[in-house]
Short mmCIF file of N, CA and C in Angstrom, two decimals:
data_model
loop_
_atom_site.label_atom_id
_atom_site.label_comp_id
_atom_site.label_asym_id
_atom_site.label_seq_id
_atom_site.Cartn_x
_atom_site.Cartn_y
_atom_site.Cartn_z
N ASN A 109 20.55 -19.04 -2.21
CA ASN A 109 19.69 -19.36 -3.34
C ASN A 109 18.22 -19.61 -2.86
N ILE A 110 17.42 -18.17 -3.75
CA ILE A 110 16.22 -18.29 -3.40
C ILE A 110 15.01 -18.80 -3.88
N GLU A 111 14.41 -19.61 -3.42
CA GLU A 111 13.43 -20.38 -4.21
C GLU A 111 12.40 -20.10 -4.61
N CYS A 112 11.82 -19.17 -3.95
CA CYS A 112 10.62 -18.05 -4.27
C CYS A 112 10.45 -16.35 -3.48
N VAL A 113 9.69 -15.91 -4.21
CA VAL A 113 9.62 -14.56 -3.38
C VAL A 113 8.12 -14.36 -3.40
N ILE A 114 8.06 -13.75 -2.05
CA ILE A 114 6.55 -13.72 -1.07
C ILE A 114 6.12 -12.14 -1.43
N GLY A 115 5.06 -11.85 -1.46
CA GLY A 115 4.76 -10.29 -0.84
C GLY A 115 5.20 -9.21 -1.24
N PRO A 116 5.76 -8.99 -3.24
CA PRO A 116 6.65 -8.57 -3.40
C PRO A 116 6.10 -6.89 -3.36
N SER A 117 6.94 -6.23 -2.65
CA SER A 117 5.76 -4.73 -3.14
C SER A 117 6.61 -3.31 -3.41
N LEU A 118 7.01 -2.88 -4.20
CA LEU A 118 7.10 -1.71 -5.60
C LEU A 118 6.84 -0.26 -4.73
N VAL A 119 8.08 0.47 -4.50
CA VAL A 119 7.91 2.14 -4.32
C VAL A 119 8.81 2.81 -4.81
N ARG A 120 8.74 4.34 -5.11
CA ARG A 120 9.65 4.38 -5.67
C ARG A 120 10.08 5.86 -4.84
N ILE A 121 11.74 5.39 -5.04
CA ILE A 121 12.11 5.84 -3.43
C ILE A 121 12.94 7.41 -3.66
N SER A 122 13.24 7.61 -5.06
CA SER A 122 13.88 8.97 -5.54
C SER A 122 13.56 8.85 -6.57
N SER A 123 13.90 10.17 -7.77
CA SER A 123 13.34 9.98 -8.41
C SER A 123 14.43 9.04 -9.72
N ASN A 124 15.30 8.57 -9.82
CA ASN A 124 16.15 7.39 -10.63
C ASN A 124 15.91 5.75 -9.81
N LYS A 125 15.10 5.89 -8.89
CA LYS A 125 15.15 4.85 -8.01
C LYS A 125 14.08 4.03 -7.75
N ILE A 126 13.92 3.03 -7.69
CA ILE A 126 12.59 2.00 -7.53
C ILE A 126 12.95 0.92 -6.01
N GLY A 127 12.33 0.84 -5.42
CA GLY A 127 12.10 -0.28 -4.08
C GLY A 127 11.69 -1.13 -4.34
N LEU A 128 12.36 -2.18 -3.69
CA LEU A 128 11.34 -3.52 -3.51
C LEU A 128 11.91 -4.22 -2.29
N VAL A 129 10.55 -4.20 -1.23
CA VAL A 129 10.85 -5.27 -0.52
C VAL A 129 9.77 -6.62 -0.42
N HIS A 130 10.43 -7.39 0.03
CA HIS A 130 9.49 -8.60 -0.05
C HIS A 130 10.27 -9.81 1.24
N THR A 131 9.55 -11.18 1.12
CA THR A 131 9.96 -11.78 1.76
C THR A 131 10.53 -13.65 0.83
N SER A 132 11.86 -13.64 0.64
CA SER A 132 12.32 -14.65 0.57
C SER A 132 12.65 -16.29 1.34
N ALA A 133 11.97 -17.28 0.35
CA ALA A 133 12.21 -18.08 1.14
C ALA A 133 13.26 -19.17 0.69
N MET A 134 14.32 -19.99 0.98
CA MET A 134 15.52 -20.52 0.56
C MET A 134 15.26 -21.98 1.10
N ARG A 135 15.69 -23.12 0.42
CA ARG A 135 14.89 -24.26 0.72
C ARG A 135 16.08 -24.82 1.90
N ARG A 136 15.69 -25.42 3.38
CA ARG A 136 17.11 -25.89 3.63
C ARG A 136 17.58 -26.87 3.31
N SER A 137 19.39 -27.34 3.51
CA SER A 137 19.29 -28.10 2.92
C SER A 137 19.26 -29.31 3.60
N GLY A 138 18.99 -30.51 2.47
CA GLY A 138 18.39 -31.55 3.59
C GLY A 138 17.01 -32.07 4.29
N ARG A 139 16.22 -30.66 4.01
CA ARG A 139 15.24 -31.12 4.61
C ARG A 139 13.86 -30.66 3.41
N PRO A 140 13.41 -31.69 3.06
CA PRO A 140 12.54 -31.32 2.08
C PRO A 140 10.97 -30.50 2.93
N LEU A 141 10.54 -29.36 1.57
CA LEU A 141 9.35 -28.51 2.25
C LEU A 141 9.90 -28.00 3.59
N HIS A 142 11.16 -27.44 3.68
CA HIS A 142 11.55 -26.75 4.84
C HIS A 142 12.13 -25.12 4.45
N TYR A 143 11.33 -23.75 4.71
CA TYR A 143 12.16 -23.12 3.82
C TYR A 143 12.36 -21.88 5.11
N ASP A 144 13.88 -21.64 5.24
CA ASP A 144 14.41 -20.56 5.84
C ASP A 144 13.77 -19.13 4.90
N ARG A 145 13.19 -18.14 5.84
CA ARG A 145 12.57 -16.95 5.61
C ARG A 145 13.41 -15.39 5.45
N GLU A 146 13.51 -14.84 4.74
CA GLU A 146 14.23 -13.43 5.60
C GLU A 146 13.01 -12.13 4.58
N VAL A 147 12.73 -10.88 5.41
CA VAL A 147 12.54 -10.08 4.58
C VAL A 147 13.67 -8.82 4.04
N THR A 148 13.57 -9.13 2.92
CA THR A 148 14.38 -8.02 2.12
C THR A 148 14.21 -7.23 1.48
N PHE A 149 15.65 -6.21 1.34
CA PHE A 149 14.76 -5.05 0.78
C PHE A 149 15.78 -4.77 -0.25
N HIS A 150 15.50 -4.62 -2.37
CA HIS A 150 16.10 -4.19 -3.13
C HIS A 150 15.92 -3.37 -3.75
N PHE A 151 16.99 -2.53 -4.21
CA PHE A 151 16.62 -0.91 -5.20
C PHE A 151 17.48 -1.30 -6.65
N SER A 152 16.57 -0.61 -7.15
CA SER A 152 16.68 -0.41 -8.78
C SER A 152 16.99 1.21 -9.26
N GLU A 153 18.26 0.94 -10.37
CA GLU A 153 18.69 2.58 -10.74
C GLU A 153 18.58 2.31 -12.38
N ASP A 154 17.66 1.62 -12.91
CA ASP A 154 17.46 1.65 -14.28
C ASP A 154 16.11 1.52 -14.44
N GLU A 155 15.14 1.39 -13.68
CA GLU A 155 13.67 1.12 -13.76
C GLU A 155 13.57 -0.14 -13.73
N GLY A 156 14.13 -0.84 -13.24
CA GLY A 156 14.05 -2.32 -13.10
C GLY A 156 14.83 -4.13 -13.66
N GLU A 157 15.75 -2.84 -14.34
CA GLU A 157 16.40 -3.72 -14.86
C GLU A 157 17.43 -5.36 -14.80
N THR A 158 17.80 -4.12 -13.56
CA THR A 158 18.84 -4.84 -12.49
C THR A 158 18.05 -4.59 -11.33
N TRP A 159 18.65 -5.12 -9.95
CA TRP A 159 18.66 -5.01 -8.58
C TRP A 159 19.32 -5.10 -8.40
N SER A 160 19.33 -4.34 -6.79
CA SER A 160 20.75 -4.07 -5.68
C SER A 160 20.95 -5.92 -5.20
N GLU A 161 21.96 -6.54 -4.60
CA GLU A 161 21.81 -7.16 -3.66
C GLU A 161 20.59 -7.13 -2.95
N GLY A 162 20.32 -8.32 -1.87
CA GLY A 162 19.03 -8.17 -0.52
C GLY A 162 19.88 -7.90 0.24
N ILE A 163 19.37 -6.55 1.09
CA ILE A 163 19.54 -6.32 2.35
C ILE A 163 18.51 -6.91 3.25
N GLU A 164 18.96 -7.72 4.50
CA GLU A 164 17.67 -8.21 5.41
C GLU A 164 17.21 -6.80 6.07
N VAL A 165 16.11 -6.71 6.03
CA VAL A 165 15.29 -5.59 7.06
C VAL A 165 14.29 -5.85 8.09
N ALA A 166 14.56 -7.22 8.34
CA ALA A 166 13.57 -7.39 9.39
C ALA A 166 13.74 -9.19 9.48
N PRO A 167 13.62 -9.54 10.49
CA PRO A 167 13.46 -10.93 11.45
C PRO A 167 12.33 -11.44 10.38
N TYR A 168 12.13 -12.75 10.32
CA TYR A 168 10.77 -13.48 9.50
C TYR A 168 10.42 -13.87 10.84
N ARG A 169 8.84 -13.44 10.45
CA ARG A 169 7.65 -14.23 12.02
C ARG A 169 7.18 -14.75 11.21
N ASN A 170 6.69 -15.98 11.49
CA ASN A 170 6.07 -16.31 10.50
C ASN A 170 4.41 -15.66 10.66
N ARG A 171 3.92 -15.65 9.21
CA ARG A 171 2.92 -15.26 8.74
C ARG A 171 2.80 -13.23 8.80
N MET A 172 4.31 -13.18 8.40
CA MET A 172 4.53 -11.68 8.61
C MET A 172 4.67 -11.49 7.33
N ASP A 173 4.55 -11.88 6.18
CA ASP A 173 4.75 -11.78 4.89
C ASP A 173 4.15 -10.33 4.36
N PRO A 174 4.97 -9.47 3.87
CA PRO A 174 4.69 -8.17 3.28
C PRO A 174 3.61 -8.16 2.27
N ILE A 175 2.35 -7.02 2.46
CA ILE A 175 1.00 -7.21 1.47
C ILE A 175 1.71 -6.63 0.28
N PHE A 176 1.23 -6.87 -0.63
CA PHE A 176 1.27 -6.71 -2.34
C PHE A 176 1.46 -5.24 -1.70
N ASP A 177 2.18 -4.79 -2.93
CA ASP A 177 1.65 -3.29 -3.21
C ASP A 177 1.91 -2.51 -1.87
N HIS A 178 2.03 -2.24 -0.75
CA HIS A 178 1.49 -1.78 0.55
C HIS A 178 2.42 -0.82 0.55
N CYS A 179 4.09 -0.86 0.55
CA CYS A 179 5.42 -0.64 0.78
C CYS A 179 4.86 1.11 0.60
N ILE A 180 5.09 2.34 1.49
CA ILE A 180 4.81 3.45 1.18
C ILE A 180 6.25 4.30 1.55
N ARG A 181 6.01 5.46 0.72
CA ARG A 181 6.91 6.13 1.25
C ARG A 181 6.73 7.44 1.90
N LEU A 182 7.30 8.03 3.07
CA LEU A 182 6.72 9.27 3.74
C LEU A 182 7.39 10.54 2.93
N ASN A 183 6.73 11.53 3.31
CA ASN A 183 7.67 12.70 2.72
C ASN A 183 9.01 13.05 3.09
N SER A 184 9.27 12.14 4.69
CA SER A 184 10.83 12.14 4.90
C SER A 184 11.94 11.25 4.43
N GLY A 185 10.75 10.62 3.38
CA GLY A 185 12.09 9.47 2.78
C GLY A 185 12.01 8.01 3.26
N ARG A 186 11.45 7.91 4.84
CA ARG A 186 11.21 6.79 5.76
C ARG A 186 10.34 5.55 4.80
N LEU A 187 10.58 4.82 4.52
CA LEU A 187 9.96 3.68 3.93
C LEU A 187 8.65 2.81 5.03
N ILE A 188 7.56 2.49 5.17
CA ILE A 188 6.97 1.71 5.90
C ILE A 188 6.29 0.95 5.50
#
């Protein structure tokens, strides 16, 4: 259960797909105000109407939230 989405960044990944990378924060059970975080990637094939399940792309490190709208696609297709 995602409590919040931090630092969302959208990028066009192909002519019919949009990518979304963000940090998700999930409340730890039994510990108020403590969260587990992970950096995840999703894609949409219908212009953002629906999204794929998240894929963890990087371990979370303190203060490593993606910066809003700074995910870019290289000519090779790689996302950075």
